[in-house]
Short mmCIF file of C-alpha atoms in Angstrom, two decimals:
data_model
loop_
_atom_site.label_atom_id
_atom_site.label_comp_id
_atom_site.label_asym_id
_atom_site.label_seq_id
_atom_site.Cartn_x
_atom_site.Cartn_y
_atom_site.Cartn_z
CA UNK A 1 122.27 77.66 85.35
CA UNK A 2 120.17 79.36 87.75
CA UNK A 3 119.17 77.89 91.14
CA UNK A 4 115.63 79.06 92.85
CA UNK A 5 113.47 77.93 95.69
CA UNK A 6 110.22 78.53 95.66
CA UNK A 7 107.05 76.64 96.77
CA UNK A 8 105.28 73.82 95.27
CA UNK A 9 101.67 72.72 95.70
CA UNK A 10 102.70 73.27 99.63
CA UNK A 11 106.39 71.79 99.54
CA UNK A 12 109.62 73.36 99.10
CA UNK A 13 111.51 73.04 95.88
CA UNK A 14 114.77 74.21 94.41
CA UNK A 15 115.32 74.23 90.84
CA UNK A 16 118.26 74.43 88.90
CA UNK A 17 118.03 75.06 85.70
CA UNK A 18 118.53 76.71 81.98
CA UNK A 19 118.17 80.66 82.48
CA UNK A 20 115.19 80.70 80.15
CA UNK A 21 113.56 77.80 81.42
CA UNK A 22 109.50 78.14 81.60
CA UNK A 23 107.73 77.69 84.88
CA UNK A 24 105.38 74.97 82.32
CA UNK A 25 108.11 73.20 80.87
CA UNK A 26 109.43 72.94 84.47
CA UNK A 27 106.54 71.61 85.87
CA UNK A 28 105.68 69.01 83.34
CA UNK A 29 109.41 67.95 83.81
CA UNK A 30 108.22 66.89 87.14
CA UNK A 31 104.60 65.08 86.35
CA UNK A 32 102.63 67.89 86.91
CA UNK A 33 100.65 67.54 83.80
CA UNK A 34 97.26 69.79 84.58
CA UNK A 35 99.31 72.82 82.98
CA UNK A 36 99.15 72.29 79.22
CA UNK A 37 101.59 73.82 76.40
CA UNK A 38 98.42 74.96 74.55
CA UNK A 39 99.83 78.20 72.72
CA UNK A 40 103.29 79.22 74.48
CA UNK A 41 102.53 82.89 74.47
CA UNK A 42 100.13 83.68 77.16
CA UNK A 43 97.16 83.53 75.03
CA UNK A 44 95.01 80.36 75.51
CA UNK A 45 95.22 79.89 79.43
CA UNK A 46 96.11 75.74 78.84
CA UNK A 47 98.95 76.67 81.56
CA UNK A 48 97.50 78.80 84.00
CA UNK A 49 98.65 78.27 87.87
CA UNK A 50 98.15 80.16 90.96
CA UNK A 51 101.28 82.11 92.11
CA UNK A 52 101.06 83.98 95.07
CA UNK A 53 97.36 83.38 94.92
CA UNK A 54 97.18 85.49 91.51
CA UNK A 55 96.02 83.33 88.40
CA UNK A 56 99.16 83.57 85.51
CA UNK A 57 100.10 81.69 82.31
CA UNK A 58 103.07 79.58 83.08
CA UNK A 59 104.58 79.37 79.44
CA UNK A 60 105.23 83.09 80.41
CA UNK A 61 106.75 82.94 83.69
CA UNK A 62 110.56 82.29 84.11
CA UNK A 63 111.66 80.36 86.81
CA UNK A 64 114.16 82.88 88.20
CA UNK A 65 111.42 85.14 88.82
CA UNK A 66 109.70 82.44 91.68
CA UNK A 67 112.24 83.06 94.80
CA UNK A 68 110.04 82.61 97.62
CA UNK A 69 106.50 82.70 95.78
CA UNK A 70 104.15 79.98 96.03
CA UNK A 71 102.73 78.41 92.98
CA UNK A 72 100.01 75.74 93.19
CA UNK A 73 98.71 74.03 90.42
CA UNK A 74 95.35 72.07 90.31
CA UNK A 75 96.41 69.16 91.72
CA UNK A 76 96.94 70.98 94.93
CA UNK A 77 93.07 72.34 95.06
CA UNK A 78 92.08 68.60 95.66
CA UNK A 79 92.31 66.98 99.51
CA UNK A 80 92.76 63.44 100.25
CA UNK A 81 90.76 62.72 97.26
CA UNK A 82 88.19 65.05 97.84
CA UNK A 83 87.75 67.47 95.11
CA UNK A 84 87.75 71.38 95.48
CA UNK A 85 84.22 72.74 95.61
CA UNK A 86 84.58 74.35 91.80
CA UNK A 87 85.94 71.01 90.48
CA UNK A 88 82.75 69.30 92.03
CA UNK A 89 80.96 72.27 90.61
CA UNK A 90 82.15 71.64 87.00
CA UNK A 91 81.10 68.22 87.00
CA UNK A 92 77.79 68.28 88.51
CA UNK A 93 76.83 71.29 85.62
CA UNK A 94 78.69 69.77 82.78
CA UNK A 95 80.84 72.20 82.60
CA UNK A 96 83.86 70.01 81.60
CA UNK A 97 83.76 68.69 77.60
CA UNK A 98 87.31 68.03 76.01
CA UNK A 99 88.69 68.64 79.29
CA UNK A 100 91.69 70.80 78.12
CA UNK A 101 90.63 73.89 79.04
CA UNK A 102 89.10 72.63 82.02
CA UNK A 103 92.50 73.03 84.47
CA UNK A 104 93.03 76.76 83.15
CA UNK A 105 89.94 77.23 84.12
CA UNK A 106 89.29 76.63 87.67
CA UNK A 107 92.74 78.01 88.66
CA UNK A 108 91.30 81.72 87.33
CA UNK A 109 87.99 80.67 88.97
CA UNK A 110 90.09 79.90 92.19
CA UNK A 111 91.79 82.87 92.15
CA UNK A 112 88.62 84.96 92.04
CA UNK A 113 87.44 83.02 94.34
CA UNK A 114 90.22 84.18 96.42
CA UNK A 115 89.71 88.06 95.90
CA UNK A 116 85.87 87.32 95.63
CA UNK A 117 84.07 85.39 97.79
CA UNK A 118 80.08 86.00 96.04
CA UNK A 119 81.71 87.11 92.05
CA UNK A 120 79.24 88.81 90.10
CA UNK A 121 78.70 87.25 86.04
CA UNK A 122 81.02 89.99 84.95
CA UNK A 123 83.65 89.54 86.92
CA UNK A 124 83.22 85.29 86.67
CA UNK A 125 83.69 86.15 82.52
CA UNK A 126 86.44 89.03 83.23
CA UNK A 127 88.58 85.91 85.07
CA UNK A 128 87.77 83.46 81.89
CA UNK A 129 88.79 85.65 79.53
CA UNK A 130 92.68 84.34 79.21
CA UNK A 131 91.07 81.16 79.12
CA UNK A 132 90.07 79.89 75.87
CA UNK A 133 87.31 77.30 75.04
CA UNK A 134 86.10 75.61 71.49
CA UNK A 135 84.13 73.33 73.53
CA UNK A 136 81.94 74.49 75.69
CA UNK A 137 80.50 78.09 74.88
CA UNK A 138 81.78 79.11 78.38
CA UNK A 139 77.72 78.30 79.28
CA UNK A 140 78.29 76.10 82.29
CA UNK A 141 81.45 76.93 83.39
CA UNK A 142 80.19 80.57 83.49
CA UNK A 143 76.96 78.69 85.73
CA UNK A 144 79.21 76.58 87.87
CA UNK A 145 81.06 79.68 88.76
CA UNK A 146 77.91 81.65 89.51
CA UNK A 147 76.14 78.67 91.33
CA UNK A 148 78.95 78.13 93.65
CA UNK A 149 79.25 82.09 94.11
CA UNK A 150 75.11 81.75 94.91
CA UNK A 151 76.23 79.03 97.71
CA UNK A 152 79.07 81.58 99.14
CA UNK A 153 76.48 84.25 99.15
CA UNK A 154 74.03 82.49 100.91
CA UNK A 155 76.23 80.80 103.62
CA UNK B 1 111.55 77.24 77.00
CA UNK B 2 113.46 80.34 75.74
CA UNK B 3 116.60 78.53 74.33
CA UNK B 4 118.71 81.66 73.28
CA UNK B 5 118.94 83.34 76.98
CA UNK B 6 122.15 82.10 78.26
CA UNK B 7 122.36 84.88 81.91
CA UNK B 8 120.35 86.47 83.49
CA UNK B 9 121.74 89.26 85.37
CA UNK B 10 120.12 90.73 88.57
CA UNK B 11 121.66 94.24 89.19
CA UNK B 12 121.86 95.95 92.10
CA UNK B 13 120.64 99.55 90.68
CA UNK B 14 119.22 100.70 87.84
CA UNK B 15 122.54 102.87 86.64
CA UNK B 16 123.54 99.02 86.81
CA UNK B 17 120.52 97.88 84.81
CA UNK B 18 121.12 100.50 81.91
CA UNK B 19 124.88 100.07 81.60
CA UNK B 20 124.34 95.92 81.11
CA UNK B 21 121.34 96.50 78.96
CA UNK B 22 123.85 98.49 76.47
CA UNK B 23 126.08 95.08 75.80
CA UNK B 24 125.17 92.96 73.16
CA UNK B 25 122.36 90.49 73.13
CA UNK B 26 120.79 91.94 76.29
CA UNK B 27 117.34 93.19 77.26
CA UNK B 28 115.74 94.76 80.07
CA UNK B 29 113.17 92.36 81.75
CA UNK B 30 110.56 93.64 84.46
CA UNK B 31 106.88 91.48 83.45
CA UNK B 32 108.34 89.62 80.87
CA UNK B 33 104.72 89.13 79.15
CA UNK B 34 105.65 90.08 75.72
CA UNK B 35 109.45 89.13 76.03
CA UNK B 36 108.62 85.19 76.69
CA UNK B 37 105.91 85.17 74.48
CA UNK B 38 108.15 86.16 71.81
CA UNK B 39 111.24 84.17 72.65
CA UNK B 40 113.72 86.68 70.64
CA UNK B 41 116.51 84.77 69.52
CA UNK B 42 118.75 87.92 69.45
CA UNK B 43 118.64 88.17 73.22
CA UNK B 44 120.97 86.03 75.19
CA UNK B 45 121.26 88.75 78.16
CA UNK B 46 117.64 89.33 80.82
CA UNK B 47 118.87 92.04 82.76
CA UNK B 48 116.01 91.61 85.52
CA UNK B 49 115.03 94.82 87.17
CA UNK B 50 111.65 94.08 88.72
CA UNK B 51 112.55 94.01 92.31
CA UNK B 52 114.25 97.79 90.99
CA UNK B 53 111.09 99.23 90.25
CA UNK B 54 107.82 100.39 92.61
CA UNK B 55 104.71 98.81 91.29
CA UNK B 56 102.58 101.47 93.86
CA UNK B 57 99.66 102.92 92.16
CA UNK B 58 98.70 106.51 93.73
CA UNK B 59 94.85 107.73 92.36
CA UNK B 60 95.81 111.26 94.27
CA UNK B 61 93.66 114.19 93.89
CA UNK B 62 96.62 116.27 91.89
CA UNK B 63 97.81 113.44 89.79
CA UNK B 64 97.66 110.07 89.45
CA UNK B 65 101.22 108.48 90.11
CA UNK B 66 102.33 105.01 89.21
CA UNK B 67 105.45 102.86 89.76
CA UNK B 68 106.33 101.17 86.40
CA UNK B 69 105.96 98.07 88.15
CA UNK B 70 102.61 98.51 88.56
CA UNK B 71 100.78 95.95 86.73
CA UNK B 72 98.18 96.69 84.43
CA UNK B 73 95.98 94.37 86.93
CA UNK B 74 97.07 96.45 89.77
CA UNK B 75 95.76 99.84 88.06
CA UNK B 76 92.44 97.77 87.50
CA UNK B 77 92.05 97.09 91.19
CA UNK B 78 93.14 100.54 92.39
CA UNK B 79 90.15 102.18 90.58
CA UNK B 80 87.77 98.99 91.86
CA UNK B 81 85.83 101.68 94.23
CA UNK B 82 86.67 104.66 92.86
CA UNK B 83 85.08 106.36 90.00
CA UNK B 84 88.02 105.53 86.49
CA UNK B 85 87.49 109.05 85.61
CA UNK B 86 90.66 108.80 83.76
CA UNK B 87 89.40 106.24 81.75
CA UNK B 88 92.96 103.83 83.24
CA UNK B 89 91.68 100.72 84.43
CA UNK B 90 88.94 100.36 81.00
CA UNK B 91 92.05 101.02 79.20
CA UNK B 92 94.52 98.62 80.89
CA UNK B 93 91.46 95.90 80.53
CA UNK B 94 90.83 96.43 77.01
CA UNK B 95 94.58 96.42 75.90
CA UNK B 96 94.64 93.33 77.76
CA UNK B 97 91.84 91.01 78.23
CA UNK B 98 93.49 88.18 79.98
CA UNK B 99 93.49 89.02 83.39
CA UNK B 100 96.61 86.70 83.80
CA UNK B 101 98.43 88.49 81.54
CA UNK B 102 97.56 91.81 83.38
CA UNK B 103 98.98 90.32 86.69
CA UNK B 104 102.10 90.17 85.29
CA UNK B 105 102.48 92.92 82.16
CA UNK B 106 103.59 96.07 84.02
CA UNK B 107 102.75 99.40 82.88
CA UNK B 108 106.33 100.67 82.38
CA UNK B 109 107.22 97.73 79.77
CA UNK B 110 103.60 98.80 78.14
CA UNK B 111 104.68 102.01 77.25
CA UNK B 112 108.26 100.98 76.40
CA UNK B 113 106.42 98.34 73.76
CA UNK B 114 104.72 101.05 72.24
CA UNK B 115 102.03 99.05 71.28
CA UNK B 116 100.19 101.75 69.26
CA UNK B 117 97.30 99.10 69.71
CA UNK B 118 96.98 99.44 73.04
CA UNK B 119 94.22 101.58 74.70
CA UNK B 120 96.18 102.54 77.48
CA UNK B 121 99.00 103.75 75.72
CA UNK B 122 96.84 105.38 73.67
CA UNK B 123 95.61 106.69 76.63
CA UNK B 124 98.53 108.01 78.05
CA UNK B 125 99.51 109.81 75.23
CA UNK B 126 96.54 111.50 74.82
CA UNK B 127 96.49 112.62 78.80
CA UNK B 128 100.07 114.15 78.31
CA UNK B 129 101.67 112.00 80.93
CA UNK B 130 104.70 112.43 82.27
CA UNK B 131 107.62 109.72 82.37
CA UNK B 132 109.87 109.27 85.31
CA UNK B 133 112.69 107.85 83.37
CA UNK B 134 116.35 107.12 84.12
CA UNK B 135 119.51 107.24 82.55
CA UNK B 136 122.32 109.18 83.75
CA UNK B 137 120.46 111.02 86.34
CA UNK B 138 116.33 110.63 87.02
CA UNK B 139 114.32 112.81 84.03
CA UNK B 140 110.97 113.70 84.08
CA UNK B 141 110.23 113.80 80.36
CA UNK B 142 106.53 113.76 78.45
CA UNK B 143 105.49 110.75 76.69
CA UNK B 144 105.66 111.89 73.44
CA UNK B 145 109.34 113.54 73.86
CA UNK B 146 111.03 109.88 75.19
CA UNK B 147 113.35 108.65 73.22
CA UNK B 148 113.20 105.07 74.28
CA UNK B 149 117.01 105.65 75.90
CA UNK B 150 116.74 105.09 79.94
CA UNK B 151 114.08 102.95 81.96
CA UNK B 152 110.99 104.14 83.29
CA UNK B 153 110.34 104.37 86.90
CA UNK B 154 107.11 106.18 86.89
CA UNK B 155 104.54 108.13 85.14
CA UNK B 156 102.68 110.62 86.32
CA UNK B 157 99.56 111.76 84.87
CA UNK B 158 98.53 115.09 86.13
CA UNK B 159 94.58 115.85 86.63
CA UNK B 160 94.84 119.28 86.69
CA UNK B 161 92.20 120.99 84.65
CA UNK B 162 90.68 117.95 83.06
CA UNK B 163 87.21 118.18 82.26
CA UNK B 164 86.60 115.08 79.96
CA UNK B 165 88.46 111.72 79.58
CA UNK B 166 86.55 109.21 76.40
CA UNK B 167 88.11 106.63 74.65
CA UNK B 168 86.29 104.87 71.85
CA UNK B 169 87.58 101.88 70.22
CA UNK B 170 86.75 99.70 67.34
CA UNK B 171 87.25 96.24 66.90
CA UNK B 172 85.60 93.27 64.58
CA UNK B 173 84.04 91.59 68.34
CA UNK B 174 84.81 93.31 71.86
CA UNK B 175 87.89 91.15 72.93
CA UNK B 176 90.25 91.26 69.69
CA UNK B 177 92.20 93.95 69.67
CA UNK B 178 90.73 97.48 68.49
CA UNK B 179 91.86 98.69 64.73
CA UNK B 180 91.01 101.52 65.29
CA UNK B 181 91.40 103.76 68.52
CA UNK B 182 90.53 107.17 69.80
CA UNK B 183 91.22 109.18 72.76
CA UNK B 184 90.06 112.68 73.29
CA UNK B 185 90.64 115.52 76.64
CA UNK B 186 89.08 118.10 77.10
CA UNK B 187 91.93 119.94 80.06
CA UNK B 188 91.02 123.60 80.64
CA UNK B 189 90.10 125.28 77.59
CA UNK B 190 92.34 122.99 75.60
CA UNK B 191 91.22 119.66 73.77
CA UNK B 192 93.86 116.86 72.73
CA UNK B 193 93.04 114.37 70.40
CA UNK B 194 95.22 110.87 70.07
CA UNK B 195 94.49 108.38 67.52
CA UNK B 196 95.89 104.93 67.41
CA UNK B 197 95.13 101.28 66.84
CA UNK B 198 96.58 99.31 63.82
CA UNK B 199 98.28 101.65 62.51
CA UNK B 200 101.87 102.68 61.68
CA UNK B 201 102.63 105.49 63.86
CA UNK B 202 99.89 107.69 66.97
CA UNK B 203 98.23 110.82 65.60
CA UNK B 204 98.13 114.06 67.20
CA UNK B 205 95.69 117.24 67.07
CA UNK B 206 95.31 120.14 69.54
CA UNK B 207 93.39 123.08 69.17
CA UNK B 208 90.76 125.13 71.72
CA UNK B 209 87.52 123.64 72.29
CA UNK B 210 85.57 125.81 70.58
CA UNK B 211 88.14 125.30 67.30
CA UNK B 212 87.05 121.16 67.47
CA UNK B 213 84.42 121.87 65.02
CA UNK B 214 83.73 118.98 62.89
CA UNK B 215 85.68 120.24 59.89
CA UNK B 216 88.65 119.65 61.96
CA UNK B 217 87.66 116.28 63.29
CA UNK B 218 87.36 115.40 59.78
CA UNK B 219 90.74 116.56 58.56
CA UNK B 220 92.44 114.87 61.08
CA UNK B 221 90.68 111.88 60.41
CA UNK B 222 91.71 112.21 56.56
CA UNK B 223 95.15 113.00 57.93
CA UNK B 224 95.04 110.11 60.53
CA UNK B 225 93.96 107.38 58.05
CA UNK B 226 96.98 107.98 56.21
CA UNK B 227 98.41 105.70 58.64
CA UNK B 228 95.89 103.14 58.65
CA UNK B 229 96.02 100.27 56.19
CA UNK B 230 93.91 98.41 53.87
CA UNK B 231 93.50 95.16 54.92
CA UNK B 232 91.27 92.05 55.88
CA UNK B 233 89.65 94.30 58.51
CA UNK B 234 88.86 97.18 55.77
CA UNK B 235 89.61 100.06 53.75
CA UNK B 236 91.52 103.10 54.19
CA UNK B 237 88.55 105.07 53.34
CA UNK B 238 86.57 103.02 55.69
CA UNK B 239 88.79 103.45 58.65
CA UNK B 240 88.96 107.15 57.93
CA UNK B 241 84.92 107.03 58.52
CA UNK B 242 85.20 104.61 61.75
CA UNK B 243 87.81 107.12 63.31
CA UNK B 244 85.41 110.44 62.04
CA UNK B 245 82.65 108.42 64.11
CA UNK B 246 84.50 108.02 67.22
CA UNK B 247 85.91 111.20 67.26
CA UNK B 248 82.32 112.82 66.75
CA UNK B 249 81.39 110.98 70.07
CA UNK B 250 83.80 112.16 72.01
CA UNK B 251 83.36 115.93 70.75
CA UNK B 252 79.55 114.95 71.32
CA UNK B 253 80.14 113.48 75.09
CA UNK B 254 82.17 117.19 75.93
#
């Protein structure tokens, strides 16, 4: 077994599991069902989560690599039950169709967000494109990036 | 879930790291990207040696120096607001278009894939670069002389002399992965040419400038295609053409 602490959506947990163990199967082990098992090789973005701030695909992340990293997942972007600006963003431009995508998504839009306060429409697409959509055409997620970049800019 | 890993050991040093990635079932494991995703069944050993290896990226003004650690991510930001004259963070974006996978696939485990689809490796090969690697004792050996034995600490890529840096690339839209690849310097008075892609093994061809007429673009092309194969994406004979093309535009951008 292998036993790591690491931080969770803003608590501390210790795992102890299965050397092998995916940082997605772990967290849907616990509830945390935002992170989907889309593909299970990086490729689709269904899992993505913030570690350190940096957007990655959970399938692909072993837990024995998370030793005093932070990883937050969407549920964490949410306060009290209000919703982060690029979740209000994606609903207000119907950005959000199937919905499965929709989680991968706004973690790599929050972690440009994070490097980027005003993103530019190449760098909103360069941060979508581990995400994959059948859905939506990337139209208005591409716009609800941009228009909440346009707000940043002009604040 | 990668059911057939059973340990994974964290050694202290890398003479450490290569002895336990000798013994049976094991694997070295620094991004992990392509291991997880493929979920080997032979391995039952991750001998983890990130925390072993710098991931500092260096754009100097003699050479370009990177920790194997570095992820391919990392080399995109380090040319952010500098001018990619060496063509490094295009190529570490092409060969991997998910930005989360570039946060975590590191440059050393790139080359030690030796994705002969990948731009960047590509890339490196046709830039000459140097490999930190150790074994026994720290080696500096060139890319194309490594014999996959050791683990690579660092690559160098020397700028002296360069004059020209393209890379062209084919693929059926822009973010699949290229069939057909091309990289061309022009260092001193001495052109390289590297082709790669889908193919079965990288093409070389050096000669003097003024020898990289187009007779010899096309007989390496006929001599690169070889390589190539027929398939969904095309011809032999058609991939021969597509490589002639690209390397006529990077003779013509010289």
């Amino acid at each position: 077994m292998v036993k790591v602490t690491f931080r969770l959506n803003g608590k501390a947990v210790t795992a102890d599991e299965r050397p092998g163990r995916s940082l997605l199967g772990f967290l849907r082990g616990r509830g945390i069902f935002s992170v989907k098992h889309g593909c299970d090789h990086g490729e689709c973005g269904a899992c993505a989560v913030l570690i350190d701030g940096k957007a990655y695909n959970s399938c692909l992340v072993l837990l024995h690599t998370l030793e005093g990293r932070e990883v937050e997942t969407v549920e964490a972007l949410e306060e009290r039950g209000k919703l982060h600006p690029i979740q209000e963003r994606f609903l207000a431009e119907g950005a959000v169709q199937c919905g499965i995508c929709t989680p991968g998504m706004i973690i790599s839009l929050e972690a440009l967000f994070r490097e980027n306060g005003a993103p530019d429409e190449a760098a909103v697409r360069d941060a979508l494109t581990g995400n994959l959509c059948r859905c939506t055409g990337y139209v208005k997620p591409v716009n609800a990036a941009l228009s909440l970049a346009e707000t940043d800019r002009d604040e | 879930m990668w059911a057939s890993i059973h340990t994974v050991e964290r050694p202290a040093t890398l003479e450490q790291a290569n002895a336990l990635a000798l013994g049976e079932g094991a694997t070295l494991f620094a991004g992990g990207s392509y291991l997880a995703a493929a979920k080997q069944e032979e391995f039952h050993t991750l001998v983890d040696i990130h925390t072993l290896l710098s991931c500092d990226v260096d754009a100097g003004e003699d050479a370009v120096r990177m920790g194997a650690g570095a992820t391919l991510q990392q080399i995109v930001d380090a040319f952010r607001d500098r001018e990619d004259v060496l063509q490094l963070a295009a190529c570490a974006r092409w060969s991997c278009p998910s930005k989360m996978v570039r946060n975590q696939r590191t440059i050393g485990g790139e080359i030690a894939r030796e994705r002969l689809d990948s731009e960047l490796v590509v890339l490196l090969h046709a830039l000459q670069t140097t490999l930190l690697v150790t074994a026994d004792e720290e080696i500096r050996v060139p890319i194309g002389d490594w014999d996959g034995l050791g683990i690579i600490t660092g690559v160098e890529i020397s700028r002296n002399g360069l004059r020209s840096v393209e890379v062209q690339r084919f693929a059926l839209i822009d973010s699949a992965p290229a069939f057909v690849i091309a990289a061309g310097v022009l260092r001193g008075e001495n052109a390289r040419f590297v082709a790669g892609g889908k193919t079965e093994a990288l093409s070389h061809m050096e000669a003097r400038e003024g020898a990289m007429n187009e007779a010899r673009l096309t007989a390496f092309a006929i001599e690169a295609a070889n390589y190539y194969p027929s398939d969904a994406v095309g011809s032999q004979t058609y991939k021969k053409a597509v490589l002639r093309t690209a390397l006529k535009r990077i003779r013509g951008a010289w």
